mmCIF file of C-alpha atoms and ligand atoms in Angstrom:
data_model
loop_
_atom_site.group_PDB
_atom_site.id
_atom_site.type_symbol
_atom_site.label_atom_id
_atom_site.label_comp_id
_atom_site.label_asym_id
_atom_site.label_seq_id
_atom_site.Cartn_x
_atom_site.Cartn_y
_atom_site.Cartn_z
ATOM 1 C CA MET Y 296 0.675 6.428 -48.030
ATOM 2 C CA GLY Y 297 2.142 3.299 -49.526
ATOM 3 C CA GLU Y 298 5.098 0.232 -48.361
ATOM 4 C CA GLU Y 299 6.761 2.092 -45.955
ATOM 5 C CA VAL Y 300 3.903 3.585 -43.996
ATOM 6 C CA GLN Y 301 2.604 -0.953 -44.004
ATOM 7 C CA LEU Y 302 5.587 -1.799 -42.841
ATOM 8 C CA PHE Y 303 5.835 0.656 -40.054
ATOM 9 C CA GLU Y 304 2.268 -0.313 -39.040
ATOM 10 C CA GLN Y 305 3.139 -3.864 -39.352
ATOM 11 C CA LYS Y 306 6.467 -3.223 -36.948
ATOM 12 C CA LEU Y 307 4.615 -1.355 -34.568
ATOM 13 C CA SER Y 308 2.209 -4.025 -34.247
ATOM 14 C CA GLU Y 309 4.977 -6.333 -33.114
ATOM 15 C CA PHE Y 310 5.868 -4.050 -31.053
ATOM 16 C CA PHE Y 311 2.874 -3.439 -29.260
ATOM 17 C CA GLY Y 312 1.283 -7.072 -30.112
ATOM 18 C CA ARG Y 313 -1.321 -5.518 -31.249
ATOM 19 C CA PRO Y 314 -2.762 -3.294 -34.958
ATOM 20 C CA ALA Y 315 -1.533 0.649 -34.868
ATOM 21 C CA ILE Y 316 -2.461 2.310 -37.384
ATOM 22 C CA CYS Y 317 -0.847 5.639 -38.866
ATOM 23 C CA VAL Y 318 -1.429 8.719 -38.930
ATOM 24 C CA VAL Y 319 0.055 12.124 -39.569
ATOM 25 C CA ASN Y 320 0.206 13.397 -35.966
ATOM 26 C CA GLY Y 321 -0.802 12.374 -32.841
ATOM 27 C CA THR Y 322 -3.884 15.112 -32.651
ATOM 28 C CA ALA Y 323 -4.834 13.190 -35.387
ATOM 29 C CA ALA Y 324 -4.837 9.956 -33.843
ATOM 30 C CA LEU Y 325 -6.533 11.472 -30.705
ATOM 31 C CA HIS Y 326 -9.506 13.466 -32.448
ATOM 32 C CA LEU Y 327 -9.727 9.670 -34.605
ATOM 33 C CA ALA Y 328 -9.922 7.777 -32.042
ATOM 34 C CA LEU Y 329 -12.848 9.196 -30.475
ATOM 35 C CA GLN Y 330 -14.478 9.905 -33.470
ATOM 36 C CA ALA Y 331 -14.572 6.053 -34.044
ATOM 37 C CA CYS Y 332 -15.960 5.481 -30.842
ATOM 38 C CA GLU Y 333 -18.883 7.660 -32.029
ATOM 39 C CA ILE Y 334 -18.303 10.318 -29.820
ATOM 40 C CA GLY Y 335 -19.751 14.004 -30.944
ATOM 41 C CA ILE Y 336 -21.777 16.806 -30.142
ATOM 42 C CA GLY Y 337 -23.577 16.943 -26.919
ATOM 43 C CA ASP Y 338 -21.191 14.037 -25.519
ATOM 44 C CA GLU Y 339 -18.677 15.315 -22.316
ATOM 45 C CA VAL Y 340 -14.953 14.067 -22.436
ATOM 46 C CA LEU Y 341 -12.382 13.154 -18.810
ATOM 47 C CA VAL Y 342 -9.596 14.825 -19.189
ATOM 48 C CA PRO Y 343 -6.674 16.108 -16.829
ATOM 49 C CA SER Y 344 -6.737 20.162 -17.252
ATOM 50 C CA ILE Y 345 -2.437 20.053 -17.882
ATOM 51 C CA THR Y 346 -1.760 18.425 -20.873
ATOM 52 C CA TYR Y 347 -1.039 19.774 -24.210
ATOM 53 C CA VAL Y 348 -3.772 21.455 -25.857
ATOM 54 C CA SER Y 349 -3.861 18.967 -28.259
ATOM 55 C CA SER Y 350 -5.426 16.682 -26.145
ATOM 56 C CA TYR Y 351 -8.554 19.109 -25.523
ATOM 57 C CA GLN Y 352 -8.457 20.074 -29.367
ATOM 58 C CA SER Y 353 -8.675 16.857 -30.659
ATOM 59 C CA ILE Y 354 -12.380 17.017 -28.100
ATOM 60 C CA THR Y 355 -13.800 19.831 -29.661
ATOM 61 C CA ALA Y 356 -12.769 18.955 -32.822
ATOM 62 C CA THR Y 357 -15.621 15.776 -32.355
ATOM 63 C CA GLY Y 358 -18.236 18.088 -31.116
ATOM 64 C CA ALA Y 359 -17.962 17.021 -27.720
ATOM 65 C CA LYS Y 360 -17.309 19.126 -24.550
ATOM 66 C CA PRO Y 361 -13.527 18.503 -22.833
ATOM 67 C CA ILE Y 362 -14.454 17.658 -18.681
ATOM 68 C CA SER Y 363 -11.404 19.480 -17.065
ATOM 69 C CA CYS Y 364 -10.452 16.219 -14.207
ATOM 70 C CA ASP Y 365 -7.746 17.512 -11.382
ATOM 71 C CA ILE Y 366 -4.442 15.500 -11.227
ATOM 72 C CA SER Y 367 -2.991 12.931 -8.616
ATOM 73 C CA SER Y 368 0.248 14.723 -6.853
ATOM 74 C CA ASP Y 369 2.431 12.177 -6.922
ATOM 75 C CA SER Y 370 1.699 11.643 -10.617
ATOM 76 C CA LEU Y 371 0.596 14.573 -12.157
ATOM 77 C CA CYS Y 372 -1.916 11.574 -14.072
ATOM 78 C CA ILE Y 373 -5.662 12.374 -13.868
ATOM 79 C CA ASP Y 374 -7.099 11.228 -10.565
ATOM 80 C CA PRO Y 375 -9.828 8.862 -11.163
ATOM 81 C CA VAL Y 376 -11.348 10.133 -7.796
ATOM 82 C CA ASP Y 377 -11.641 13.200 -8.888
ATOM 83 C CA ALA Y 378 -12.952 12.192 -12.357
ATOM 84 C CA GLU Y 379 -15.259 10.712 -11.149
ATOM 85 C CA LYS Y 380 -16.912 13.621 -9.108
ATOM 86 C CA ARG Y 381 -17.343 15.203 -12.993
ATOM 87 C CA LEU Y 382 -19.762 11.867 -14.361
ATOM 88 C CA THR Y 383 -22.761 13.011 -15.630
ATOM 89 C CA GLU Y 384 -24.905 11.153 -18.029
ATOM 90 C CA LYS Y 385 -23.679 13.047 -20.905
ATOM 91 C CA THR Y 386 -19.747 11.447 -19.985
ATOM 92 C CA LYS Y 387 -18.888 8.907 -23.099
ATOM 93 C CA ALA Y 388 -15.131 8.367 -22.249
ATOM 94 C CA ILE Y 389 -11.833 9.771 -20.531
ATOM 95 C CA MET Y 390 -8.554 10.377 -22.218
ATOM 96 C CA PRO Y 391 -5.948 9.757 -18.970
ATOM 97 C CA VAL Y 392 -2.511 11.740 -20.357
ATOM 98 C CA HIS Y 393 0.348 9.840 -19.489
ATOM 99 C CA TYR Y 394 2.454 12.672 -17.922
ATOM 100 C CA SER Y 395 6.278 13.105 -18.983
ATOM 101 C CA GLY Y 396 5.939 9.192 -19.739
ATOM 102 C CA GLY Y 397 4.402 8.138 -15.889
ATOM 103 C CA VAL Y 398 0.930 6.974 -16.155
ATOM 104 C CA GLY Y 399 -0.190 7.000 -12.274
ATOM 105 C CA ASP Y 400 -2.873 4.819 -11.451
ATOM 106 C CA LEU Y 401 -4.149 3.616 -15.210
ATOM 107 C CA ASP Y 402 -5.635 0.612 -13.153
ATOM 108 C CA GLY Y 403 -7.882 3.022 -11.328
ATOM 109 C CA VAL Y 404 -8.775 4.654 -14.638
ATOM 110 C CA TYR Y 405 -9.937 1.105 -15.833
ATOM 111 C CA GLU Y 406 -11.646 0.096 -13.225
ATOM 112 C CA PHE Y 407 -13.657 3.551 -12.560
ATOM 113 C CA ALA Y 408 -14.472 3.548 -17.058
ATOM 114 C CA GLN Y 409 -15.494 -0.208 -16.951
ATOM 115 C CA ARG Y 410 -18.345 0.405 -13.802
ATOM 116 C CA HIS Y 411 -19.611 3.567 -15.986
ATOM 117 C CA ASN Y 412 -19.370 1.775 -19.307
ATOM 118 C CA LEU Y 413 -16.647 4.491 -20.939
ATOM 119 C CA ARG Y 414 -14.541 4.591 -23.206
ATOM 120 C CA VAL Y 415 -10.618 5.137 -22.408
ATOM 121 C CA VAL Y 416 -8.421 6.946 -25.098
ATOM 122 C CA GLU Y 417 -4.951 7.314 -23.455
ATOM 123 C CA ASP Y 418 -3.395 10.023 -24.803
ATOM 124 C CA ALA Y 419 0.042 8.377 -24.355
ATOM 125 C CA ALA Y 420 1.893 10.871 -26.448
ATOM 126 C CA HIS Y 421 4.736 10.790 -24.117
ATOM 127 C CA ALA Y 422 4.916 7.425 -22.852
ATOM 128 C CA PHE Y 423 6.094 5.131 -26.032
ATOM 129 C CA GLY Y 424 7.580 2.983 -24.911
ATOM 130 C CA THR Y 425 6.602 2.781 -21.104
ATOM 131 C CA THR Y 426 5.530 -0.430 -18.816
ATOM 132 C CA TYR Y 427 2.808 0.004 -16.645
ATOM 133 C CA LYS Y 428 3.489 -3.378 -14.811
ATOM 134 C CA SER Y 429 5.653 -4.770 -17.003
ATOM 135 C CA ARG Y 430 3.146 -4.585 -19.840
ATOM 136 C CA LYS Y 431 3.740 -1.989 -22.324
ATOM 137 C CA ILE Y 432 1.122 0.862 -22.951
ATOM 138 C CA GLY Y 433 -0.839 0.361 -25.791
ATOM 139 C CA SER Y 434 -0.494 -3.647 -25.254
ATOM 140 C CA PHE Y 435 -3.075 -3.703 -23.165
ATOM 141 C CA GLY Y 436 -5.984 -1.741 -22.680
ATOM 142 C CA ASP Y 437 -8.705 -0.040 -24.985
ATOM 143 C CA ILE Y 438 -7.023 2.385 -27.215
ATOM 144 C CA ALA Y 439 -3.732 4.659 -26.719
ATOM 145 C CA CYS Y 440 -2.783 7.268 -29.449
ATOM 146 C CA PHE Y 441 1.198 8.283 -29.944
ATOM 147 C CA SER Y 442 3.135 10.945 -31.379
ATOM 148 C CA PHE Y 443 5.871 10.551 -33.037
ATOM 149 C CA ASP Y 444 6.643 14.905 -33.292
ATOM 150 C CA GLY Y 445 10.223 15.388 -33.396
ATOM 151 C CA ILE Y 446 10.360 16.075 -29.990
ATOM 152 C CA LYS Y 447 8.667 13.066 -28.791
ATOM 153 C CA ASN Y 448 10.415 9.630 -27.738
ATOM 154 C CA ILE Y 449 10.529 8.687 -30.845
ATOM 155 C CA THR Y 450 10.142 10.915 -34.402
ATOM 156 C CA SER Y 451 8.622 10.264 -37.436
ATOM 157 C CA GLY Y 452 9.306 13.886 -38.679
ATOM 158 C CA GLU Y 453 5.663 14.227 -37.400
ATOM 159 C CA GLY Y 454 3.414 11.305 -37.160
ATOM 160 C CA GLY Y 455 1.359 9.403 -34.580
ATOM 161 C CA CYS Y 456 -0.269 5.660 -34.777
ATOM 162 C CA ILE Y 457 -3.479 4.576 -32.954
ATOM 163 C CA VAL Y 458 -2.798 1.043 -31.159
ATOM 164 C CA SER Y 459 -6.195 -1.049 -30.390
ATOM 165 C CA ASP Y 460 -7.873 -4.364 -30.828
ATOM 166 C CA ASP Y 461 -10.872 -3.806 -31.512
ATOM 167 C CA LEU Y 462 -11.289 -4.117 -34.712
ATOM 168 C CA GLU Y 463 -14.240 -2.269 -36.017
ATOM 169 C CA PHE Y 464 -13.305 0.481 -34.255
ATOM 170 C CA LEU Y 465 -9.656 -0.039 -35.961
ATOM 171 C CA ASN Y 466 -11.421 -0.619 -39.598
ATOM 172 C CA LEU Y 467 -13.897 2.640 -38.574
ATOM 173 C CA VAL Y 468 -10.594 4.794 -38.164
ATOM 174 C CA ARG Y 469 -8.826 3.220 -40.725
ATOM 175 C CA ASP Y 470 -11.440 4.729 -43.884
ATOM 176 C CA ALA Y 471 -11.855 8.512 -41.791
ATOM 177 C CA ARG Y 472 -7.921 8.808 -42.224
ATOM 178 C CA LEU Y 473 -8.243 8.417 -45.461
ATOM 179 C CA LEU Y 474 -11.074 11.577 -46.235
ATOM 180 C CA GLY Y 475 -13.550 8.315 -45.533
ATOM 181 C CA VAL Y 476 -12.782 6.397 -48.825
ATOM 182 C CA GLU Y 477 -14.369 2.699 -47.640
ATOM 183 C CA LYS Y 478 -11.318 0.568 -47.595
ATOM 184 C CA ASP Y 479 -8.824 2.786 -49.380
ATOM 185 C CA SER Y 480 -6.093 1.588 -46.823
ATOM 186 C CA GLU Y 481 -5.857 -1.835 -48.170
ATOM 187 C CA LYS Y 482 -6.342 -0.794 -51.957
ATOM 188 C CA ARG Y 483 -3.417 1.436 -51.874
ATOM 189 C CA TYR Y 484 -1.416 -1.238 -49.746
ATOM 190 C CA THR Y 485 -2.219 -3.914 -52.261
ATOM 191 C CA ASP Y 486 -1.530 -1.297 -55.367
ATOM 192 C CA GLN Y 487 -4.575 -1.361 -56.850
ATOM 193 C CA ARG Y 488 -6.702 1.592 -55.905
ATOM 194 C CA SER Y 489 -9.703 2.485 -57.324
ATOM 195 C CA TRP Y 490 -11.590 5.114 -58.673
ATOM 196 C CA ALA Y 491 -14.852 3.695 -57.707
ATOM 197 C CA PHE Y 492 -15.523 3.957 -54.561
ATOM 198 C CA ASP Y 493 -18.129 5.214 -51.658
ATOM 199 C CA VAL Y 494 -17.950 7.158 -48.741
ATOM 200 C CA LYS Y 495 -20.233 6.980 -46.059
ATOM 201 C CA ARG Y 496 -19.244 8.743 -43.007
ATOM 202 C CA GLN Y 497 -17.188 12.126 -42.104
ATOM 203 C CA GLY Y 498 -13.349 11.560 -42.989
ATOM 204 C CA TRP Y 499 -9.938 13.429 -43.192
ATOM 205 C CA ARG Y 500 -6.860 13.885 -44.656
ATOM 206 C CA TYR Y 501 -5.369 12.223 -41.684
ATOM 207 C CA HIS Y 502 -2.822 9.429 -43.182
ATOM 208 C CA MET Y 503 1.342 9.182 -42.723
ATOM 209 C CA SER Y 504 3.313 9.743 -45.400
ATOM 210 C CA ASN Y 505 6.174 7.236 -46.834
ATOM 211 C CA ILE Y 506 8.362 9.581 -46.048
ATOM 212 C CA MET Y 507 7.130 10.149 -42.815
ATOM 213 C CA ALA Y 508 7.463 6.331 -41.897
ATOM 214 C CA ALA Y 509 11.068 5.516 -43.339
ATOM 215 C CA ILE Y 510 11.915 7.861 -40.720
ATOM 216 C CA GLY Y 511 9.905 5.799 -38.262
ATOM 217 C CA ILE Y 512 11.193 2.682 -39.277
ATOM 218 C CA GLU Y 513 14.699 3.696 -38.158
ATOM 219 C CA GLN Y 514 13.640 5.520 -35.682
ATOM 220 C CA LEU Y 515 12.168 2.239 -34.316
ATOM 221 C CA ALA Y 516 15.101 0.143 -35.143
ATOM 222 C CA ARG Y 517 17.425 2.783 -33.103
ATOM 223 C CA PHE Y 518 14.832 2.513 -29.573
ATOM 224 C CA ASP Y 519 16.321 0.340 -27.403
ATOM 225 C CA GLU Y 520 19.381 3.103 -28.148
ATOM 226 C CA ILE Y 521 16.928 5.908 -27.582
ATOM 227 C CA SER Y 522 15.129 4.841 -24.507
ATOM 228 C CA GLN Y 523 18.133 3.973 -22.521
ATOM 229 C CA LYS Y 524 20.169 7.087 -23.261
ATOM 230 C CA ARG Y 525 16.479 9.207 -21.958
ATOM 231 C CA ARG Y 526 16.217 6.812 -19.110
ATOM 232 C CA SER Y 527 19.829 7.666 -17.802
ATOM 233 C CA LEU Y 528 19.320 11.318 -18.108
ATOM 234 C CA ALA Y 529 16.211 11.088 -15.903
ATOM 235 C CA LYS Y 530 18.151 8.839 -13.484
ATOM 236 C CA ARG Y 531 21.430 11.406 -13.314
ATOM 237 C CA TYR Y 532 18.703 14.124 -13.030
ATOM 238 C CA VAL Y 533 17.577 12.722 -10.059
ATOM 239 C CA GLU Y 534 20.936 11.749 -8.661
ATOM 240 C CA ILE Y 535 21.769 15.221 -8.156
ATOM 241 C CA LEU Y 536 18.240 16.710 -7.461
ATOM 242 C CA SER Y 537 16.924 14.068 -5.241
ATOM 243 C CA SER Y 538 18.437 15.289 -2.122
ATOM 244 C CA PHE Y 539 16.902 18.613 -1.510
ATOM 245 C CA PRO Y 540 13.321 18.177 0.130
ATOM 246 C CA SER Y 541 12.416 21.573 -1.098
ATOM 247 C CA LEU Y 542 11.865 20.745 -4.434
ATOM 248 C CA ARG Y 543 9.455 17.493 -5.914
ATOM 249 C CA LEU Y 544 10.172 15.141 -8.797
ATOM 250 C CA ILE Y 545 7.957 12.924 -10.415
ATOM 251 C CA ASN Y 546 8.858 9.809 -8.543
ATOM 252 C CA HIS Y 547 9.155 7.373 -11.532
ATOM 253 C CA ASP Y 548 10.133 3.825 -11.579
ATOM 254 C CA TYR Y 549 12.812 4.259 -15.021
ATOM 255 C CA THR Y 550 12.818 0.736 -14.922
ATOM 256 C CA GLU Y 551 9.142 1.214 -16.772
ATOM 257 C CA VAL Y 552 9.119 4.442 -17.669
ATOM 258 C CA VAL Y 553 10.649 6.343 -20.427
ATOM 259 C CA PRO Y 554 10.894 9.743 -19.501
ATOM 260 C CA HIS Y 555 9.441 12.162 -22.441
ATOM 261 C CA ILE Y 556 9.972 15.040 -20.070
ATOM 262 C CA PHE Y 557 11.916 16.208 -16.585
ATOM 263 C CA VAL Y 558 9.322 18.019 -14.743
ATOM 264 C CA VAL Y 559 10.200 20.073 -12.030
ATOM 265 C CA GLN Y 560 8.634 20.879 -9.041
ATOM 266 C CA ILE Y 561 9.523 24.299 -7.673
ATOM 267 C CA PRO Y 562 9.857 25.501 -3.898
ATOM 268 C CA LYS Y 563 6.760 27.556 -2.792
ATOM 269 C CA ASN Y 564 9.007 30.868 -3.010
ATOM 270 C CA CYS Y 565 10.508 30.316 -6.060
ATOM 271 C CA HIS Y 566 9.662 33.123 -9.030
ATOM 272 C CA ARG Y 567 9.656 30.704 -12.151
ATOM 273 C CA GLU Y 568 10.107 33.676 -14.552
ATOM 274 C CA ARG Y 569 12.837 34.835 -13.241
ATOM 275 C CA ILE Y 570 15.094 30.582 -12.651
ATOM 276 C CA ILE Y 571 14.153 30.585 -17.001
ATOM 277 C CA LYS Y 572 15.850 34.065 -17.424
ATOM 278 C CA PHE Y 573 18.541 32.651 -14.669
ATOM 279 C CA LEU Y 574 18.894 29.507 -17.440
ATOM 280 C CA LYS Y 575 17.967 31.119 -19.978
ATOM 281 C CA ASP Y 576 21.635 33.831 -19.940
ATOM 282 C CA ARG Y 577 23.630 30.295 -19.232
ATOM 283 C CA ASN Y 578 22.309 29.304 -22.778
ATOM 284 C CA ILE Y 579 19.946 26.425 -20.749
ATOM 285 C CA GLN Y 580 16.734 26.745 -22.179
ATOM 286 C CA THR Y 581 13.392 25.580 -20.132
ATOM 287 C CA GLY Y 582 9.303 24.345 -20.887
ATOM 288 C CA ILE Y 583 6.102 24.997 -18.622
ATOM 289 C CA HIS Y 584 4.633 21.911 -19.071
ATOM 290 C CA TYR Y 585 1.390 23.044 -19.318
ATOM 291 C CA LEU Y 586 -0.873 26.138 -18.489
ATOM 292 C CA PRO Y 587 -3.702 24.557 -16.960
ATOM 293 C CA ASN Y 588 -6.162 24.385 -20.095
ATOM 294 C CA HIS Y 589 -9.394 25.373 -18.634
ATOM 295 C CA GLN Y 590 -8.053 28.323 -17.898
ATOM 296 C CA LEU Y 591 -7.452 28.975 -22.305
ATOM 297 C CA SER Y 592 -10.465 31.340 -22.898
ATOM 298 C CA PHE Y 593 -11.738 28.502 -25.562
ATOM 299 C CA PHE Y 594 -12.289 25.765 -22.915
ATOM 300 C CA GLU Y 595 -13.392 28.348 -20.404
ATOM 301 C CA HIS Y 596 -16.087 26.602 -17.875
ATOM 302 C CA SER Y 597 -15.030 22.802 -18.944
ATOM 303 C CA ASP Y 598 -13.981 22.728 -14.974
ATOM 304 C CA ILE Y 599 -17.556 21.794 -13.938
ATOM 305 C CA ASN Y 600 -18.597 19.973 -10.179
ATOM 306 C CA GLY Y 601 -15.895 21.473 -8.270
ATOM 307 C CA GLU Y 602 -12.274 23.111 -8.199
ATOM 308 C CA LEU Y 603 -9.313 21.670 -9.824
ATOM 309 C CA ASP Y 604 -7.048 21.944 -6.689
ATOM 310 C CA VAL Y 605 -3.954 20.027 -7.319
ATOM 311 C CA THR Y 606 -3.788 21.672 -10.915
ATOM 312 C CA ASN Y 607 -4.693 24.765 -9.649
ATOM 313 C CA ASP Y 608 -1.972 24.270 -6.733
ATOM 314 C CA ARG Y 609 1.464 22.473 -8.665
ATOM 315 C CA ASN Y 610 0.254 25.574 -11.582
ATOM 316 C CA GLN Y 611 3.201 28.453 -11.249
ATOM 317 C CA LYS Y 612 5.917 25.671 -9.606
ATOM 318 C CA LEU Y 613 6.177 23.320 -12.923
ATOM 319 C CA LEU Y 614 9.146 23.655 -14.410
ATOM 320 C CA THR Y 615 10.773 21.252 -17.048
ATOM 321 C CA LEU Y 616 14.241 20.938 -17.810
ATOM 322 C CA PRO Y 617 16.064 19.471 -20.828
ATOM 323 C CA LEU Y 618 15.942 15.957 -22.236
ATOM 324 C CA HIS Y 619 17.038 14.918 -25.043
ATOM 325 C CA GLU Y 620 19.448 11.775 -26.172
ATOM 326 C CA ASP Y 621 22.150 13.974 -27.948
ATOM 327 C CA LEU Y 622 22.632 15.678 -24.325
ATOM 328 C CA ASN Y 623 25.649 13.943 -22.086
ATOM 329 C CA LEU Y 624 25.883 13.073 -18.324
ATOM 330 C CA GLU Y 625 28.056 15.988 -17.969
ATOM 331 C CA GLU Y 626 25.547 18.659 -19.504
ATOM 332 C CA VAL Y 627 22.934 17.530 -17.039
ATOM 333 C CA LYS Y 628 25.391 17.889 -14.511
ATOM 334 C CA TYR Y 629 25.450 21.262 -15.435
ATOM 335 C CA ILE Y 630 21.674 21.812 -16.601
ATOM 336 C CA ALA Y 631 21.221 20.574 -12.453
ATOM 337 C CA GLN Y 632 23.552 22.685 -10.506
ATOM 338 C CA SER Y 633 22.700 25.877 -12.580
ATOM 339 C CA PHE Y 634 19.191 24.804 -11.529
ATOM 340 C CA LEU Y 635 20.165 25.042 -8.409
ATOM 341 C CA GLU Y 636 21.954 28.088 -8.255
ATOM 342 C CA ALA Y 637 19.068 29.330 -9.795
ATOM 343 C CA ILE Y 638 16.693 28.508 -6.691
ATOM 344 C CA GLU Y 639 19.592 28.863 -4.460
ATOM 345 C CA ILE Y 640 19.797 26.671 -2.748
ATOM 346 C CA ARG Y 641 22.765 25.264 -2.905
HETATM 347 C C1 PLP T 870 3.122 15.794 -28.401
HETATM 348 C C2 PLP T 870 1.474 16.082 -27.690
HETATM 349 C C3 PLP T 870 0.610 15.671 -28.294
HETATM 350 C C4 PLP T 870 -0.376 15.373 -29.909
HETATM 351 O O1 PLP T 870 1.217 15.535 -31.047
HETATM 352 P P1 PLP T 870 0.927 16.076 -31.948
HETATM 353 O O2 PLP T 870 2.114 14.946 -32.740
HETATM 354 O O3 PLP T 870 2.189 16.797 -32.044
HETATM 355 O O4 PLP T 870 -0.474 16.376 -32.366
HETATM 356 C C5 PLP T 870 -0.925 14.699 -28.040
HETATM 357 N N1 PLP T 870 -1.097 15.436 -26.487
HETATM 358 C C6 PLP T 870 -0.272 15.651 -25.959
HETATM 359 C C7 PLP T 870 0.269 15.035 -24.135
HETATM 360 C C8 PLP T 870 1.292 15.802 -26.815
HETATM 361 O O5 PLP T 870 2.515 15.841 -25.380
#
């Protein structure tokens, strides 16, 4: 970690209008953010069950317990009204997940968090570039964590970043990403790495490498082009699929959302595995985002204080169609039409 990482951080800070710290991946970003909020053993973190397992593992990595929350049926993002029902005296933070690139009722999340003095660690892995009420995700609020994994809106091969304006928090993150070695980030950036240092807290080897940062810098320079392409592909899907009322799409405003994945909710009587197979036979790869985490053995009994009704209802119906900047509009049309054939409503 040196010059390129420092430059990538500068460019990200200009992008967000706030300090950004680069780390080795998005999971590490979430883990470090929670740790720097002093969340640990005995604490609880509210999180939607429909998310990548990374959100959950980052919570248990601190020793805290993930508390599974339900999602809103429109955005498939955490429902702050449901989250409030799961609040206990152990609750220290809420981790909203910006599912597919949209953010749901983010104002509601922040109002709820403020009322109960909770930290907000946004899992913004899907939402690089998305705005909420015209403000970029990461440019406001408490803490936002992004991923630059190979499939995310921009990539550094692997990578992630943490964005906040809480300076004390940021210093804890900076040290913890370099094995807890005090002020090691500053020393590396000024070429003064010293071998006399102190370590006062648990740290991790979570820094970003120069090679990853160099890729990230080039991707960020192309972000306008990349985001417009992702939006135009998603809008094409919507044009073709929105005329079928038995299909439910997430109602994104693509002037704000930069879509990470394109998710359709298939009709009740459709068998998802059969659709996946039908599309695979046409060389169309699909995905499932996600298996609810409260059903995974390691996170069992995380659904305290009530059923996850929307989560359980949607669980078998979510299907992700390909969305990649190297697709073209014709290919999206072919995929959408094949999908309609697969569910036999055409
Ligand atoms: C990708 C992703 C992460 C983690 O990012 P990595 O860089 O893969 O560690 C976290 N949360 C969600 C919702 C993700 O999709």
